[in-house]
CSV table of C-alpha atoms in Angstrom, one decimal:
chain,number,residue,atom,x,y,z
A,1,GLY,CA,0.0,0.0,0.0
A,2,ASP,CA,0.8,3.7,0.0
A,3,SER,CA,3.3,5.0,2.5
A,4,VAL,CA,5.2,8.1,3.4
A,5,THR,CA,8.4,8.4,5.4
A,6,GLN,CA,9.7,11.6,7.0
A,7,MET,CA,12.9,12.4,8.6
A,8,GLU,CA,12.7,11.9,12.3
A,9,GLY,CA,12.4,14.9,14.6
A,10,PRO,CA,12.4,17.0,16.5
A,11,VAL,CA,14.3,19.6,14.6
A,12,THR,CA,15.6,22.6,16.4
A,13,LEU,CA,17.0,25.6,14.5
A,14,SER,CA,17.9,29.2,15.1
A,15,GLU,CA,16.0,32.0,13.4
A,16,GLU,CA,17.2,32.6,9.8
A,17,ALA,CA,18.6,29.1,9.5
A,18,PHE,CA,18.0,27.0,6.4
A,19,LEU,CA,15.4,24.2,6.8
A,20,THR,CA,15.2,20.9,5.1
A,21,ILE,CA,12.7,18.2,6.1
A,22,ASN,CA,13.1,15.1,4.1
A,23,CYS,CA,10.1,13.1,2.8
A,24,THR,CA,10.1,10.0,0.7
A,25,TYR,CA,7.1,8.0,-0.5
A,26,THR,CA,5.9,4.6,-1.9
A,27,ALA,CA,2.9,4.5,-4.1
A,28,THR,CA,1.5,3.0,-7.2
A,29,GLY,CA,0.7,5.2,-10.2
A,30,TYR,CA,1.1,8.9,-9.9
A,31,PRO,CA,0.1,10.3,-6.6
A,32,SER,CA,-0.3,13.9,-5.6
A,33,LEU,CA,2.0,15.1,-2.8
A,34,PHE,CA,1.3,17.6,0.0
A,35,TRP,CA,2.9,19.2,2.9
A,36,TYR,CA,0.6,20.1,5.7
A,37,VAL,CA,1.4,22.2,8.8
A,38,GLN,CA,-0.1,22.0,12.4
A,39,TYR,CA,0.5,24.9,14.7
A,40,PRO,CA,0.1,24.3,18.4
A,41,GLY,CA,-3.5,23.7,19.4
A,42,GLU,CA,-4.8,23.8,15.8
A,43,GLY,CA,-5.8,21.5,13.0
A,44,LEU,CA,-3.7,20.8,10.0
A,45,GLN,CA,-3.7,23.2,7.1
A,46,LEU,CA,-2.3,22.8,3.7
A,47,LEU,CA,1.1,24.4,3.2
A,48,LEU,CA,1.8,23.4,-0.4
A,49,LYS,CA,1.2,20.7,-2.9
A,50,ALA,CA,2.4,19.2,-6.2
A,51,THR,CA,0.3,17.1,-8.5
A,52,LYS,CA,2.8,15.7,-11.0
A,53,ALA,CA,6.5,14.9,-11.4
A,54,ASP,CA,8.9,18.0,-11.5
A,55,ASP,CA,6.2,20.2,-10.1
A,56,LYS,CA,7.4,22.7,-7.5
A,57,GLY,CA,4.9,23.7,-4.7
A,58,SER,CA,5.6,26.9,-2.8
A,59,ASN,CA,4.0,29.0,-0.1
A,60,LYS,CA,5.1,31.4,2.7
A,61,GLY,CA,8.8,30.9,1.6
A,62,PHE,CA,8.6,27.1,1.8
A,63,GLU,CA,9.1,25.0,-1.3
A,64,ALA,CA,9.1,21.4,-2.3
A,65,THR,CA,9.7,19.6,-5.7
A,66,TYR,CA,8.1,16.4,-6.7
A,67,ARG,CA,10.9,14.1,-7.7
A,68,LYS,CA,9.6,10.9,-9.2
A,69,GLU,CA,13.1,9.5,-9.8
A,70,THR,CA,13.9,9.6,-6.1
A,71,THR,CA,10.3,9.3,-4.9
A,72,SER,CA,10.9,12.4,-2.7
A,73,PHE,CA,9.2,15.6,-1.8
A,74,HIS,CA,11.6,17.4,0.6
A,75,LEU,CA,10.5,20.6,2.2
A,76,GLU,CA,12.8,23.5,2.2
A,77,LYS,CA,13.0,27.2,3.5
A,78,GLY,CA,15.8,29.4,3.1
A,79,SER,CA,15.4,31.4,6.4
A,80,VAL,CA,13.1,30.2,9.1
A,81,GLN,CA,11.3,32.4,11.6
A,82,VAL,CA,10.1,31.7,15.2
A,83,SER,CA,6.5,31.7,13.8
A,84,ASP,CA,7.4,28.6,11.7
A,85,SER,CA,7.5,26.5,14.8
A,86,ALA,CA,4.9,23.7,14.2
A,87,VAL,CA,4.6,20.1,13.2
A,88,TYR,CA,5.0,19.5,9.5
A,89,PHE,CA,3.4,16.5,7.8
A,90,CYS,CA,4.2,15.1,4.4
A,91,ALA,CA,1.3,13.3,2.7
A,92,LEU,CA,0.2,11.7,-0.5
A,93,SER,CA,-3.1,11.1,-2.1
A,94,GLY,CA,-3.1,8.0,-4.3
A,95,THR,CA,-5.5,6.6,-6.8
A,96,SER,CA,-7.7,4.9,-4.2
A,97,GLY,CA,-10.1,7.8,-3.9
A,98,SER,CA,-9.9,11.0,-2.1
A,99,ARG,CA,-7.9,10.2,1.0
A,100,LEU,CA,-4.5,11.1,2.4
A,101,THR,CA,-1.6,9.0,3.8
A,102,PHE,CA,0.4,11.0,6.2
A,103,GLY,CA,4.0,10.7,7.2
A,104,GLU,CA,4.9,10.6,10.9
A,105,GLY,CA,5.1,14.3,11.3
A,106,THR,CA,8.3,16.4,12.1
A,107,GLN,CA,8.3,18.8,15.0
A,108,LEU,CA,10.2,22.1,14.2
A,109,THR,CA,11.2,24.4,16.8
A,110,VAL,CA,12.8,27.7,15.8
A,111,ASN,CA,14.5,29.7,18.5
A,112,PRO,CA,15.2,33.5,18.5
B,1,ASP,CA,-17.2,31.5,9.7
B,2,THR,CA,-15.5,28.4,10.7
B,3,ALA,CA,-15.1,26.0,7.7
B,4,VAL,CA,-15.0,22.6,9.6
B,5,SER,CA,-16.1,22.8,13.2
B,6,GLN,CA,-15.9,20.0,15.8
B,7,THR,CA,-17.6,19.8,19.2
B,8,PRO,CA,-16.6,19.3,21.8
B,9,LYS,CA,-13.0,20.5,21.8
B,10,TYR,CA,-12.2,18.6,24.9
B,11,LEU,CA,-13.7,15.4,26.5
B,12,VAL,CA,-12.5,13.9,29.7
B,13,THR,CA,-14.4,10.6,30.7
B,14,GLN,CA,-14.1,7.4,32.4
B,15,MET,CA,-13.4,4.0,31.0
B,16,GLY,CA,-16.5,2.2,29.8
B,17,ASN,CA,-18.5,5.3,29.0
B,18,ASP,CA,-19.9,6.2,25.6
B,19,LYS,CA,-19.2,9.6,24.0
B,20,SER,CA,-19.9,11.4,20.8
B,21,ILE,CA,-18.0,14.0,18.8
B,22,LYS,CA,-19.9,16.0,16.2
B,23,CYS,CA,-18.5,17.6,13.0
B,24,GLU,CA,-20.0,20.0,10.6
B,25,GLN,CA,-18.5,21.7,7.4
B,26,ASN,CA,-19.9,24.6,5.5
B,27,LEU,CA,-17.7,24.3,2.5
B,28,GLY,CA,-20.1,22.5,0.2
B,29,HIS,CA,-17.8,19.4,0.2
B,30,ASP,CA,-19.2,16.0,-0.5
B,31,THR,CA,-16.5,13.9,1.3
B,32,MET,CA,-15.8,13.9,5.1
B,33,TYR,CA,-13.3,12.0,7.2
B,34,TRP,CA,-12.3,11.1,10.7
B,35,TYR,CA,-8.6,10.9,11.6
B,36,LYS,CA,-7.0,9.9,14.9
B,37,GLN,CA,-3.8,11.6,16.1
B,38,ASP,CA,-2.0,9.8,18.8
B,39,SER,CA,0.4,11.2,21.4
B,40,LYS,CA,3.3,11.0,19.1
B,41,LYS,CA,1.4,13.1,16.4
B,42,PHE,CA,0.9,10.2,14.1
B,43,LEU,CA,-2.3,10.6,12.0
B,44,LYS,CA,-4.3,7.6,10.9
B,45,ILE,CA,-7.5,7.6,8.9
B,46,MET,CA,-10.4,6.0,10.5
B,47,PHE,CA,-13.4,6.6,8.3
B,48,SER,CA,-14.5,8.5,5.2
B,49,TYR,CA,-18.0,9.3,3.9
B,50,ASN,CA,-18.9,10.5,0.4
B,51,ASN,CA,-22.4,11.8,0.0
B,52,LYS,CA,-23.5,10.1,3.2
B,53,GLU,CA,-22.1,6.8,2.0
B,54,LEU,CA,-19.3,5.0,3.9
B,55,ILE,CA,-16.3,4.5,1.5
B,56,ILE,CA,-13.3,4.1,3.8
B,57,ASN,CA,-13.5,2.0,7.0
B,58,GLU,CA,-10.0,1.2,8.3
B,59,THR,CA,-9.4,-1.4,10.8
B,60,VAL,CA,-11.0,0.4,13.6
B,61,PRO,CA,-12.8,-1.5,16.5
B,62,ASN,CA,-16.5,-1.7,16.0
B,63,ARG,CA,-16.9,0.3,19.3
B,64,PHE,CA,-16.4,3.3,16.8
B,65,SER,CA,-19.5,4.1,14.8
B,66,PRO,CA,-19.6,7.0,12.4
B,67,LYS,CA,-22.9,8.6,11.3
B,68,SER,CA,-23.5,10.9,8.5
B,69,PRO,CA,-27.0,12.4,8.5
B,70,ASP,CA,-26.3,14.6,5.6
B,71,LYS,CA,-23.3,15.7,3.5
B,72,ALA,CA,-22.4,18.5,5.8
B,73,HIS,CA,-22.2,16.4,9.0
B,74,LEU,CA,-20.2,13.4,10.2
B,75,ASN,CA,-20.5,12.4,13.8
B,76,LEU,CA,-18.4,9.8,15.7
B,77,HIS,CA,-19.8,7.8,18.4
B,78,ILE,CA,-17.5,5.7,20.6
B,79,ASN,CA,-18.9,2.9,23.0
B,80,SER,CA,-17.3,1.4,25.9
B,81,LEU,CA,-14.3,3.7,26.0
B,82,GLU,CA,-10.8,2.4,26.7
B,83,LEU,CA,-7.7,4.0,27.9
B,84,GLY,CA,-6.1,3.5,24.3
B,85,ASP,CA,-8.8,5.6,22.8
B,86,SER,CA,-7.2,8.7,24.3
B,87,ALA,CA,-6.1,10.8,21.4
B,88,VAL,CA,-7.0,13.9,19.3
B,89,TYR,CA,-9.7,13.2,16.8
B,90,PHE,CA,-9.8,15.3,13.7
B,91,CYS,CA,-12.6,15.8,11.3
B,92,ALA,CA,-11.9,16.9,7.7
B,93,SER,CA,-13.6,17.5,4.5
B,94,SER,CA,-12.9,17.8,0.8
B,95,HIS,CA,-14.3,17.4,-2.7
B,96,TRP,CA,-14.2,13.9,-4.1
B,97,ASP,CA,-10.8,14.5,-5.9
B,98,PRO,CA,-7.6,12.7,-5.0
B,99,ARG,CA,-5.6,15.8,-5.9
B,100,GLY,CA,-7.6,18.1,-3.8
B,101,GLU,CA,-7.0,19.7,-0.4
B,102,LEU,CA,-8.4,18.4,2.9
B,103,PHE,CA,-9.7,21.0,5.3
B,104,PHE,CA,-9.4,20.0,8.9
B,105,GLY,CA,-11.2,21.0,12.1
B,106,GLU,CA,-9.4,22.1,15.2
B,107,GLY,CA,-9.6,18.6,16.8
B,108,SER,CA,-11.3,17.1,19.7
B,109,ARG,CA,-9.0,16.0,22.5
B,110,LEU,CA,-10.3,12.8,24.2
B,111,THR,CA,-8.9,11.7,27.5
B,112,VAL,CA,-10.0,8.4,29.0
B,113,LEU,CA,-9.3,8.0,32.7
């Protein structure tokens, strides 16, 4: 079945540092890929997505590129802020209807 | 206006009790979901309804029973609560489209004592 593997957390960075959170997936066919973010005490919200190979999703300074050859969708940001502290989830939507399979989540803490 | 709203936000109850969580969405979506998030933040789908019809039913104990009275509502009833049921339960909704976005509620934190 479909699966998503994220780098283990937690990740702690200083403000303005570069962020990478790795995500790889296993799926049949051509899934869509997503990054969701969960701020403390809130539900998940979509950060960015990519629906086909080589697509780049971007939002709020975050980027991720759909790499079919390496089955990866790594999240990057050039300069993190304290307000980026949250849990980040990589997810995929396969061909079995409208559902998401989530990775384990990565807790990011950014210190001033 | 809250797009996906869940009530209650917090439940604290004793083992063996029965409890319900309600979910409503005003986005006009035709598909709704229940996800369970454990203490390590891992998210697992439990159920999904499309136009009031059950389409995803993961290996969840039959103590959990979803009910969808209409497209805008999906409730979750849990019988005979156990300690392991303690978690945050998220409702979500979307259009019936594998490439689409899910919209999540704020979660309902269930604590079983």
